[in-house]
Amino acid sequence: MISIKDLYKSYDGNEVLHGVSLDVAPGELMVLIGPSGCGKSTLLKCINRMVNFDSGTIHVGGRDVRQYREEVLRRGIGYCIQEVGLFPHMSVYENIATVPRLLKWPEPKIRERAAELTGIGGLPAGYLTKYPRQLSGGEAQRVGVLRALASDPPVLLMDEPFGAVDPLNREKLQKEFLRIQTELKKTVIFVTHDVDEAILLADRITLMDKGKVVAIDKPVGLEALLDDGFVGGFLGLEYPLRLLKRYEVGELELCDVDEGALDKDAGAVQISPETTLKDLLSMMIRSDKDYIQVRKPDGRYCRMGLEDIKWLLHYAKR
Amino acid sequence: MRKAGIRDKVGLILMSAASFMPLASLKASRLDRGSPFFLWDLPPEGLLIIGSLLALILLSGVAYARFGRDIGRYLSPRILWSLMPAALIAAVSAAGAGSTAPEGARLGLGAGFWLLCAASLILTGRDGVPNSALLAAGASLALCAYLGLMDDLSIYRELVSRRTVFLSEVANHMKLAVLSAFAATVPGVLLGYWCHVSPKARRWVMGFINLMQVIPTLSLLGLIMLPLSYLSRQLPVLADLGIRGIGFAPAFIALGLYCLLPVTANTLAGFSGVDRKALFSADAMGMTGRQKLIRIQAPLAFPVIFSGIRTALSQNIGNATIAGLVGGGGMGTLIFLGLSQAAPDLVLLGALPVILMALLLDGFLGYLEKRVRMAVLHTDD
């Protein structure tokens, strides 16, 4: 869906992008991550030509972005930024209607779409008549995402969209976005510097440093590269532990054990679908045994050791 | 009453000081300097009027302290202060009626009167003069005029004897001030936008406009008169249209040039102040330059531009006085006539309406500006 080849860009002699190549499949959520100044944000801006690159090519949907008129290209690509940038003099509805209006959609169709979007974004319908200054930071960011989705573009570019939101709301927004993404299957390029956010959201992660791609892999796959000085330094050597947080019991197939086979003295911990592999590991450490016994949400029992958690981590479907 | 603020203290100090200044003077004729008299020279009925108003204010203040609220909207101590000018006029006119002055004598209002009026207006509000106080002051003064209490006042006599001229000059003054401000609006906004898009233009244009602002009004008029009189002599058709070295045209042009600064500077500030994040989003969503200008920049800059137009109009009301010097009409005509005749009341007759017009216009435009801001930015304040 998005194909970037050998991209170069420099500002006043400083090379920001140094031969970047990247392919993103349709429906894939690609996270760009790296230390600040690594060029991830510039790379994102090259895709809708908010930044003009020096050489190389970018194809979106099979067509070279340089063939489009800038405005036409941008109207076809959803874009949302950390600062949100809602138009303060327009209601939430008018903000959402911006791109559809530029695309000359008929007004009834826009109204229908706006109603649909508030449903998707979990905003009460009354919010459409509110103005940006009446929204909290989290709500404004939500509207920013909905505005980017307004014309139902196949491609979505997101530049640290949840970076300015407080940690509690950030996690809520991330999970909500994940739900929306599972439903809509957009092709997303998502820039962040937050490793946990990358692990939670990414289908694949592109790790960048000094204008170059260091690694492209699934979150689990990057674990193998931790011996590399830069990768280990940036992702942190506790990366495998952070990885565990991505997987929730609800999405995994845990083994079953008969109630009779349980160790009666150890007892069993009740877990919920939101319990993560990281939680299970913590329980194991606290229980002072090399296995734990849990009562799953469906009422059945499971007995797991460290090996099982590692197996789940590497062979889980996501 | 609540604890007296700095403003109330200033008002009270001013009032005590003014009480020792000449309240008015009895003049045998229009140009006579007259014999001044003071607050304590007032006849008993005059003292009674002022005394009862003060007693009423005191009473209402006590009632406020006792009940913790005003006993009625128009009986609050603050509003009652606004009746002081009318009470003073009634008292002064009582003094005039009681005197043995010959027929044709008149009363010139003195520094004491004007300062007492100013002090009591200061005491009407915690910040600014509330509309209700202005209304009460205006209504009570109108009542005085209706009851004939002003008939002996020198300034009132000047007004009556020049009623027609007065009204037409008020109209001239407004016309000059408002039209020249509006005429400056379009070029001012265009220049401001040009300055916004081109830093080079900003340097030159703002430099020129600031220069305009520091040229004294009189010199500017002189500078404009020369080319205009030359032009009108070369092209008689211009002279037929009323464009000459003196009169309406040079005053109009000078006032317009003075208006350029607030309009241009505010337009520049308005456009520069538009939220950068919103502009970035507008670009990223695929707006063309023109769409961005019409849908984002212009609406967001408008309240600031409007406030520049308000400044231009307000300052123009004062500046338009200068038109009287070059035969451009307006209240300046009365003021400069009064100066040349050494008739202070004629000067006041010209100056007071200018103050009143400026206050009223600024109040009205301030209200409009608030509405514009609310309509564009949807704030509640």
XYZ file of C-alpha atoms in Angstrom:
699
model
C 0.000 0.000 0.000
C 2.813 2.380 0.908
C 6.176 1.806 -0.652
C 9.146 4.006 0.157
C 12.394 3.517 -1.745
C 15.776 4.971 -1.036
C 14.548 8.246 0.391
C 16.972 11.110 1.018
C 16.219 14.437 2.628
C 18.503 17.089 4.037
C 17.883 20.450 5.653
C 20.682 22.998 5.131
C 23.240 20.286 4.577
C 22.107 18.168 7.525
C 21.013 14.810 6.258
C 17.787 13.870 8.024
C 16.858 10.859 5.912
C 19.642 8.747 4.544
C 18.382 6.164 2.093
C 15.227 4.981 3.830
C 13.257 2.129 2.282
C 10.068 0.795 3.760
C 7.025 -1.160 2.651
C 3.729 -1.142 4.455
C 1.110 -3.716 3.519
C -2.581 -2.825 3.203
C -4.279 -2.915 6.596
C -0.987 -2.984 8.423
C -0.210 -0.776 11.397
C 3.446 0.194 11.081
C 5.025 1.999 14.006
C 8.031 4.239 13.359
C 10.147 4.530 16.453
C 13.533 5.949 17.314
C 15.285 8.613 19.370
C 14.345 12.228 18.684
C 16.011 13.562 15.566
C 16.162 10.130 13.928
C 13.978 11.352 11.045
C 10.819 9.399 11.808
C 8.591 12.460 11.791
C 10.211 13.839 8.641
C 9.687 10.494 6.940
C 5.999 10.634 7.828
C 5.680 14.164 6.469
C 7.315 13.120 3.204
C 4.478 10.694 2.550
C 1.821 13.416 2.199
C 4.448 15.864 0.994
C 4.220 18.208 3.943
C 7.961 17.891 3.495
C 9.461 17.610 0.020
C 12.138 14.933 -0.170
C 15.335 15.277 -2.186
C 15.489 11.917 -3.894
C 13.964 8.483 -3.844
C 10.339 7.550 -4.438
C 7.199 7.123 -2.409
C 4.235 5.237 -3.794
C 0.871 5.294 -2.081
C -1.692 2.876 -3.459
C 0.663 2.124 -6.353
C 0.962 5.756 -7.488
C 3.955 8.035 -7.088
C 3.054 10.807 -4.653
C 4.843 13.320 -6.854
C 2.261 12.740 -9.567
C -0.493 14.234 -7.423
C -1.201 17.876 -6.800
C -0.258 18.361 -3.146
C -3.792 19.222 -2.001
C -5.327 16.274 -3.802
C -2.790 13.889 -2.302
C -3.335 15.205 1.210
C -7.125 15.057 1.000
C -6.794 11.346 0.312
C -4.618 10.642 3.345
C -5.776 10.917 6.947
C -3.334 12.831 9.106
C -3.277 13.539 12.788
C -0.678 15.208 14.955
C 0.214 15.433 18.622
C -0.925 19.053 18.856
C -4.306 18.014 17.385
C -4.705 21.372 15.625
C -8.493 21.507 15.717
C -9.877 24.696 14.190
C -10.936 26.737 17.248
C -13.700 28.638 15.474
C -15.429 25.527 14.172
C -17.641 23.077 16.016
C -16.591 19.451 16.330
C -18.945 18.669 13.438
C -17.416 21.339 11.189
C -13.947 20.139 12.110
C -14.836 16.587 11.159
C -16.561 17.813 7.991
C -13.439 19.644 6.755
C -12.027 17.054 4.360
C -15.424 15.755 3.168
C -16.327 19.349 2.339
C -13.051 19.813 0.471
C -13.957 16.665 -1.440
C -17.376 18.228 -2.119
C -19.432 15.523 -0.455
C -23.137 16.383 -0.235
C -24.020 17.711 3.228
C -26.472 14.888 4.162
C -23.751 12.335 3.483
C -21.348 14.281 5.722
C -23.926 14.403 8.505
C -24.442 10.670 8.234
C -20.703 10.073 8.286
C -20.204 12.346 11.305
C -22.868 10.466 13.243
C -21.228 7.171 12.290
C -17.809 8.475 13.394
C -19.019 9.597 16.825
C -20.276 6.052 17.239
C -16.908 4.627 16.229
C -15.004 7.034 18.472
C -17.262 6.539 21.459
C -18.253 10.204 21.648
C -21.807 11.147 22.661
C -23.669 12.579 19.638
C -24.134 15.883 21.501
C -20.399 16.498 21.129
C -20.812 17.413 17.465
C -22.105 20.855 18.415
C -19.351 21.529 20.968
C -16.367 23.736 20.261
C -12.714 22.713 20.693
C -12.199 24.879 23.779
C -14.992 22.999 25.527
C -13.202 19.663 25.112
C -10.687 18.040 27.428
C -7.281 17.110 26.030
C -8.292 13.487 25.549
C -11.583 14.391 23.885
C -9.852 16.832 21.542
C -7.365 14.142 20.553
C -10.218 11.731 19.904
C -11.863 14.314 17.653
C -8.500 14.766 15.923
C -8.416 11.049 15.076
C -12.037 11.087 13.913
C -11.332 14.122 11.734
C -8.482 12.212 10.100
C -10.856 9.305 9.471
C -13.683 11.514 8.218
C -13.477 10.829 4.494
C -12.671 7.161 5.138
C -9.157 7.380 3.652
C -7.368 4.060 3.166
C -4.143 5.468 4.592
C -3.675 7.132 7.961
C -0.554 8.988 9.108
C -0.267 9.604 12.840
C 2.494 11.712 14.378
C 2.680 10.954 18.134
C -1.073 11.445 18.339
C -1.355 10.489 22.013
C 1.931 12.038 23.138
C 0.401 15.024 24.916
C -2.342 13.121 26.731
C -1.940 12.095 30.371
C -0.831 8.457 30.878
C -4.213 7.167 32.047
C -6.115 8.643 29.115
C -3.315 7.681 26.756
C -3.752 4.017 27.520
C -7.501 4.345 27.048
C -7.022 6.089 23.702
C -4.478 3.491 22.577
C -6.831 0.606 23.321
C -9.719 2.417 21.675
C -7.616 3.123 18.613
C -6.601 -0.522 18.476
C -10.269 -1.497 18.526
C -11.082 0.979 15.737
C -8.124 -0.267 13.722
C -9.154 -3.936 14.075
C -12.552 -2.894 12.769
C -11.532 -0.535 9.940
C -8.229 -2.130 8.858
C -6.609 1.079 7.662
C -3.038 1.192 6.465
C -1.458 3.169 9.285
C 1.956 4.667 9.821
C 2.246 5.669 13.453
C 5.180 7.673 14.794
C 6.033 7.453 18.471
C 9.005 7.526 20.802
C 7.186 5.489 23.447
C 8.340 1.850 23.320
C 5.297 0.586 25.247
C 2.977 2.321 22.813
C 4.836 0.761 19.891
C 4.622 -2.711 21.416
C 0.921 -2.351 22.134
C -0.158 -1.039 18.727
C 2.273 -2.274 16.098
C 1.826 -5.041 13.596
C 5.416 -4.269 12.728
C 7.915 -1.807 14.160
C 10.445 0.158 12.140
C 13.325 1.216 14.343
C 15.213 4.254 13.021
C 18.434 5.975 13.973
C 20.237 8.913 12.353
C 18.070 8.906 9.254
C 18.427 5.185 8.593
C 16.287 2.160 9.183
C 17.951 -0.064 11.779
C 15.381 -2.828 11.923
C 11.915 -3.697 10.701
C 10.183 -6.529 12.479
C 7.220 -7.646 14.533
C 7.401 -6.493 18.145
C 8.345 -10.031 19.193
C 10.995 -10.280 16.503
C 12.939 -7.261 17.779
C 13.733 -9.237 20.911
C 16.351 -11.137 18.955
C 18.234 -7.929 18.120
C 18.745 -6.691 21.677
C 22.437 -7.657 21.629
C 23.020 -4.851 19.130
C 24.225 -1.865 21.153
C 21.816 0.712 19.730
C 18.758 -1.549 19.696
C 19.394 -2.782 23.226
C 20.036 0.752 24.406
C 16.923 2.222 22.847
C 14.418 -0.563 23.480
C 15.932 -1.381 26.876
C 17.165 -4.783 27.950
C 13.865 -5.296 29.796
C 12.175 -5.229 26.373
C 10.984 -8.862 26.678
C 9.188 -7.942 29.902
C 7.530 -4.941 28.229
C 6.540 -7.250 25.392
C 4.576 -9.395 27.836
C 2.214 -6.494 28.455
C 0.959 -6.611 24.879
C -0.791 -9.923 25.295
C -4.036 -10.245 27.185
C -5.466 -13.531 28.350
C -8.647 -12.837 26.427
C -6.770 -13.108 23.122
C -4.748 -16.198 24.009
C -5.518 -19.858 24.175
C -4.454 -21.061 27.588
C -4.250 -24.767 28.262
C -6.907 -26.466 30.404
C -6.275 -28.549 33.472
C -8.817 -30.606 35.381
C -9.693 -29.198 38.752
C -8.653 -32.482 40.291
C -5.112 -32.187 38.935
C -4.491 -28.854 40.680
C -2.220 -28.503 43.652
C -4.868 -28.050 46.353
C -2.597 -26.183 48.789
C -1.400 -23.584 46.265
C -4.926 -22.450 45.348
C -5.831 -20.713 42.077
C -5.923 -17.016 41.177
C -9.006 -15.684 39.371
C -7.973 -13.828 36.192
C -9.934 -11.621 33.807
C -9.716 -11.309 29.994
C -7.650 -8.131 30.494
C -4.979 -9.899 32.543
C -1.714 -9.686 30.591
C 1.146 -12.131 30.349
C 3.126 -9.627 32.394
C 0.546 -9.906 35.182
C 0.845 -13.701 35.063
C 4.625 -13.477 35.373
C 4.327 -11.109 38.331
C 1.951 -13.561 40.006
C 4.436 -16.333 39.449
C 7.262 -14.286 41.008
C 5.081 -13.414 43.988
C 3.875 -16.994 44.505
C 7.460 -18.176 45.004
C 6.832 -21.227 42.810
C 7.958 -21.968 39.250
C 4.350 -22.304 38.097
C 1.006 -20.640 38.799
C -2.527 -21.943 38.899
C -5.260 -19.642 37.604
C -9.034 -19.751 37.243
C -9.766 -18.455 33.753
C -12.635 -16.112 32.878
C -14.559 -19.106 31.450
C -14.376 -20.797 34.845
C -11.858 -23.469 33.868
C -8.425 -23.873 35.347
C -4.934 -23.618 33.956
C -1.513 -24.342 35.289
C 1.405 -22.504 33.698
C 5.149 -22.420 34.058
C 7.718 -19.970 32.669
C 8.101 -22.122 29.551
C 4.386 -21.746 28.815
C 4.549 -17.970 29.055
C 7.522 -17.874 26.676
C 5.694 -20.169 24.287
C 2.600 -17.977 24.366
C 4.719 -14.896 23.714
C 6.329 -16.303 20.607
C 3.505 -18.253 19.044
C 0.574 -16.011 19.845
C -1.342 -15.084 16.718
C -0.991 -11.295 16.839
C -20.499 49.590 51.075
C -17.666 47.196 50.429
C -14.212 48.126 51.566
C -13.152 51.241 49.690
C -10.753 50.406 46.859
C -8.002 52.650 45.525
C -10.465 54.000 42.990
C -12.930 55.049 45.658
C -10.132 56.694 47.615
C -9.052 58.682 44.556
C -12.662 59.730 44.016
C -13.107 60.881 47.604
C -9.796 62.760 47.713
C -10.598 64.464 44.410
C -14.015 65.376 45.738
C -12.650 66.929 48.942
C -10.063 68.898 46.965
C -12.654 70.093 44.454
C -14.899 71.313 47.248
C -12.418 74.127 47.852
C -12.278 75.249 44.239
C -14.525 77.892 42.664
C -17.809 76.199 41.881
C -19.019 78.739 39.364
C -18.821 82.401 38.583
C -21.421 85.027 37.967
C -20.679 86.868 34.759
C -22.204 90.092 33.547
C -21.666 89.163 29.903
C -20.384 86.374 27.679
C -16.771 87.512 27.809
C -16.732 88.798 31.403
C -14.401 86.834 33.682
C -16.994 87.142 36.422
C -16.814 86.859 40.189
C -16.244 83.298 41.414
C -18.211 81.761 44.249
C -17.588 78.640 46.273
C -19.562 75.748 47.645
C -20.096 77.576 50.933
C -21.376 80.680 49.106
C -24.419 78.739 47.902
C -27.822 79.903 49.153
C -29.598 77.648 51.705
C -31.803 75.944 49.083
C -28.704 75.049 47.034
C -26.961 73.587 50.077
C -30.182 71.731 50.892
C -30.245 70.045 47.457
C -26.657 68.852 47.657
C -26.995 68.003 51.346
C -30.059 65.857 50.821
C -28.379 63.926 47.999
C -25.371 63.268 50.259
C -27.730 62.232 53.062
C -29.511 59.855 50.680
C -26.179 58.343 49.619
C -25.154 57.935 53.263
C -28.524 56.390 54.122
C -28.341 53.925 51.281
C -24.774 53.056 52.302
C -25.923 52.403 55.849
C -28.826 50.322 54.548
C -26.374 48.334 52.450
C -24.200 47.679 55.490
C -27.290 46.750 57.540
C -29.036 44.426 55.048
C -26.027 43.301 53.080
C -27.597 44.265 49.764
C -28.844 47.315 47.875
C -32.346 48.392 48.812
C -33.196 48.846 45.161
C -31.394 48.862 41.845
C -31.509 52.651 41.524
C -30.999 53.340 45.191
C -27.513 51.895 45.541
C -24.947 54.423 46.777
C -22.997 54.042 43.545
C -25.906 54.944 41.296
C -26.896 57.840 43.534
C -23.494 59.430 42.992
C -24.415 59.834 39.317
C -27.129 62.356 40.300
C -24.478 64.727 41.680
C -23.931 66.746 38.439
C -27.654 67.482 38.224
C -27.793 68.408 41.926
C -24.831 70.743 41.478
C -26.481 72.437 38.512
C -29.706 72.860 40.460
C -27.757 74.372 43.355
C -25.758 76.697 41.113
C -28.889 77.827 39.324
C -30.484 78.544 42.694
C -27.493 80.738 43.442
C -28.014 82.527 40.131
C -31.695 83.074 40.796
C -30.988 84.455 44.265
C -28.398 86.934 43.067
C -29.102 90.535 42.287
C -27.252 90.393 38.990
C -28.628 92.374 36.076
C -30.634 90.850 33.246
C -28.370 89.006 30.747
C -25.941 87.873 33.424
C -24.916 84.279 33.199
C -23.303 81.541 35.245
C -19.960 80.106 34.153
C -19.256 76.702 35.583
C -15.891 76.576 37.351
C -13.179 74.035 38.006
C -14.863 72.974 41.242
C -18.005 71.969 39.387
C -16.239 69.926 36.728
C -13.976 68.156 39.203
C -16.881 67.364 41.517
C -18.714 65.861 38.540
C -15.644 63.800 37.600
C -15.164 62.625 41.191
C -18.768 61.548 41.557
C -18.610 59.650 38.261
C -15.476 57.895 39.517
C -17.422 56.875 42.603
C -20.214 55.291 40.536
C -18.315 52.150 39.665
C -15.606 49.787 40.779
C -14.149 49.764 37.279
C -15.440 52.057 34.568
C -18.673 53.978 34.778
C -21.606 51.554 34.661
C -24.221 52.090 31.960
C -26.965 52.523 34.539
C -25.011 55.402 36.130
C -24.507 57.081 32.749
C -28.201 56.687 32.067
C -29.170 58.150 35.435
C -26.750 61.070 35.009
C -28.032 61.777 31.493
C -31.673 61.552 32.523
C -31.226 63.803 35.565
C -29.367 66.409 33.472
C -32.097 66.287 30.819
C -34.645 66.858 33.584
C -32.651 69.896 34.760
C -32.704 71.306 31.244
C -36.437 70.645 30.941
C -37.123 72.396 34.260
C -35.215 75.438 33.006
C -32.493 75.079 35.640
C -29.836 75.410 32.954
C -31.187 78.531 31.331
C -28.768 80.811 33.143
C -25.715 78.679 32.489
C -23.280 80.308 30.127
C -22.544 77.090 28.243
C -26.263 76.472 27.797
C -26.743 79.957 26.413
C -23.936 79.314 23.921
C -25.681 76.130 22.884
C -29.052 77.778 22.455
C -27.690 80.684 20.464
C -25.742 78.342 18.144
C -28.132 75.429 18.070
C -28.220 75.007 14.299
C -24.478 75.349 13.864
C -23.916 73.030 16.809
C -26.069 70.252 15.399
C -24.634 70.487 11.907
C -21.075 70.476 13.294
C -21.839 67.401 15.388
C -23.027 65.708 12.200
C -19.949 66.945 10.302
C -17.679 65.685 13.034
C -19.189 62.205 13.016
C -19.176 62.096 9.234
C -15.527 63.087 9.046
C -14.397 60.676 11.758
C -16.420 57.656 10.647
C -15.956 58.024 6.886
C -12.195 58.507 7.080
C -11.843 55.523 9.413
C -13.861 53.343 7.055
C -11.930 54.619 4.066
C -8.709 53.559 5.817
C -10.067 50.105 6.631
C -9.706 48.488 3.210
C -6.150 49.677 2.466
C -5.242 49.083 6.112
C -6.376 45.465 6.025
C -4.700 44.851 2.665
C -1.448 46.400 3.881
C -1.627 44.362 7.089
C -2.089 41.141 5.140
C 0.749 42.077 2.810
C 2.982 42.659 5.836
C 1.957 39.248 7.137
C 2.985 37.393 3.987
C 6.116 39.379 3.207
C 8.656 40.247 5.922
C 10.285 42.707 3.560
C 7.002 44.552 3.037
C 6.524 44.519 6.795
C 9.691 46.494 7.343
C 8.827 49.171 4.819
C 5.095 49.440 5.369
C 5.217 49.437 9.160
C 8.082 51.920 9.024
C 6.047 54.256 6.848
C 2.932 53.924 8.970
C 4.804 54.484 12.204
C 6.409 57.543 10.671
C 2.927 58.800 9.799
C 1.954 58.395 13.425
C 4.769 60.516 14.835
C 4.196 63.448 12.487
C 2.200 65.966 14.547
C -1.330 66.402 13.281
C -0.791 70.013 12.291
C 2.346 69.273 10.291
C 0.599 66.406 8.541
C -2.229 68.724 7.573
C 0.317 71.172 6.226
C 2.060 68.437 4.257
C -1.230 67.374 2.725
C -2.454 70.881 1.994
C 0.464 71.686 -0.299
C 0.041 68.911 -2.883
C -3.753 69.142 -2.676
C -3.855 72.843 -3.420
C -1.374 72.313 -6.252
C -3.498 69.500 -7.669
C -6.729 71.437 -7.432
C -5.146 74.338 -9.266
C -3.872 72.061 -12.026
C -7.081 70.071 -12.291
C -10.076 72.352 -11.747
C -12.367 69.337 -11.889
C -10.968 68.285 -8.488
C -11.720 71.694 -7.056
C -15.284 71.356 -8.309
C -15.517 68.061 -6.419
C -14.524 69.874 -3.230
C -10.960 68.639 -3.171
C -8.896 71.667 -2.284
C -5.988 72.597 -0.068
C -8.366 73.467 2.745
C -11.712 72.091 3.848
C -12.941 68.538 4.095
C -10.411 66.812 1.821
C -7.116 67.431 3.681
C -8.738 66.663 7.036
C -10.225 63.474 5.607
C -6.877 62.344 4.200
C -4.941 63.156 7.382
C -7.421 61.308 9.581
C -7.369 58.341 7.199
C -3.577 58.195 7.369
C -3.720 58.165 11.173
C -6.184 55.282 11.037
C -3.807 53.174 8.969
C -1.643 52.311 11.964
C -4.233 50.646 14.212
C -5.921 48.867 11.303
C -2.709 47.660 9.652
C -0.962 46.741 12.899
C -3.992 44.832 14.151
C -4.454 43.038 10.839
C -0.826 41.965 10.986
C -1.211 40.903 14.621
C -4.458 39.106 13.816
C -2.940 37.060 11.011
C 0.290 36.386 12.903
C -1.699 35.267 15.921
C -3.610 32.512 14.116
C -2.893 29.184 15.792
C 0.068 27.562 13.990
C -1.216 24.075 14.751
C -4.508 24.909 13.071
C -2.648 26.232 10.022
C -0.521 23.098 9.902
C -3.639 20.918 10.072
C -5.258 22.974 7.345
C -2.267 22.290 5.093
C -2.119 18.635 6.050
C -5.804 18.188 5.264
C -5.289 19.483 1.761
C -6.592 23.044 1.815
C -5.315 25.309 -0.921
C -3.837 28.667 0.076
C -7.052 30.460 -0.751
C -9.235 27.972 1.154
C -6.951 28.329 4.143
C -7.218 32.117 3.960
C -10.999 32.163 3.715
C -11.883 29.329 6.076
C -9.187 29.528 8.733
C -7.047 32.667 8.711
C -9.610 35.362 7.970
C -12.198 34.239 10.555
C -9.577 33.745 13.266
C -7.908 37.098 12.553
C -11.189 39.010 12.307
C -11.761 39.821 15.999
C -8.295 41.387 16.239
C -8.814 43.330 12.996
C -12.156 44.547 14.286
C -10.538 45.771 17.461
C -8.100 47.756 15.291
C -11.011 49.385 13.469
C -12.520 50.214 16.850
C -9.296 51.904 17.952
C -9.164 53.831 14.676
C -12.746 55.065 15.056
C -12.298 56.056 18.691
C -9.084 57.983 18.130
C -10.623 59.604 15.057
C -13.393 61.190 17.099
C -10.753 63.079 19.063
C -8.464 63.744 16.127
C -11.279 65.073 13.933
C -11.252 68.203 16.107
C -8.205 69.345 14.179
C -10.310 69.632 11.015
C -11.669 72.865 12.444
C -8.278 74.452 11.756
C -8.451 73.920 8.000
C -12.139 74.608 7.573
C -13.033 70.933 7.520
C -15.909 71.432 9.970
C -16.657 69.461 13.090
C -16.477 70.382 16.737
C -13.053 71.931 16.176
C -14.825 74.837 14.507
C -16.553 75.710 17.799
C -13.468 75.065 19.913
C -11.136 77.226 17.842
C -13.779 79.929 17.569
C -14.105 79.873 21.356
C -10.330 80.063 21.744
C -10.048 83.028 19.415
C -12.848 84.841 21.244
C -11.480 83.843 24.664
C -14.912 82.397 25.447
C -14.234 79.332 27.584
C -17.827 78.176 27.500
C -17.817 78.001 23.728
C -14.639 75.900 23.931
C -16.405 73.600 26.369
C -19.455 73.436 24.133
C -17.168 72.102 21.430
C -15.075 69.836 23.634
C -17.710 68.150 25.807
C -19.624 66.564 22.904
C -16.322 65.204 21.543
C -15.721 63.405 24.839
C -19.302 62.190 24.915
C -19.193 60.960 21.308
C -15.895 59.184 21.895
C -17.230 57.444 25.009
C -20.509 56.424 23.400
C -18.902 55.185 20.199
C -16.191 53.288 22.052
C -18.771 51.724 24.345
C -20.907 50.655 21.411
C -17.950 49.296 19.438
C -16.651 47.548 22.545
C -19.981 45.798 22.841
C -19.872 44.854 19.139
C -16.313 43.594 19.513
C -17.358 41.352 22.356
C -20.176 39.965 20.235
C -17.834 39.387 17.294
C -15.362 37.569 19.533
C -18.128 35.413 20.931
C -19.520 34.640 17.489
C -16.140 33.646 16.070
C -14.429 31.958 18.986
C -17.462 30.811 20.973
C -16.153 32.028 24.272
C -18.605 32.842 27.006
C -16.755 35.872 28.315
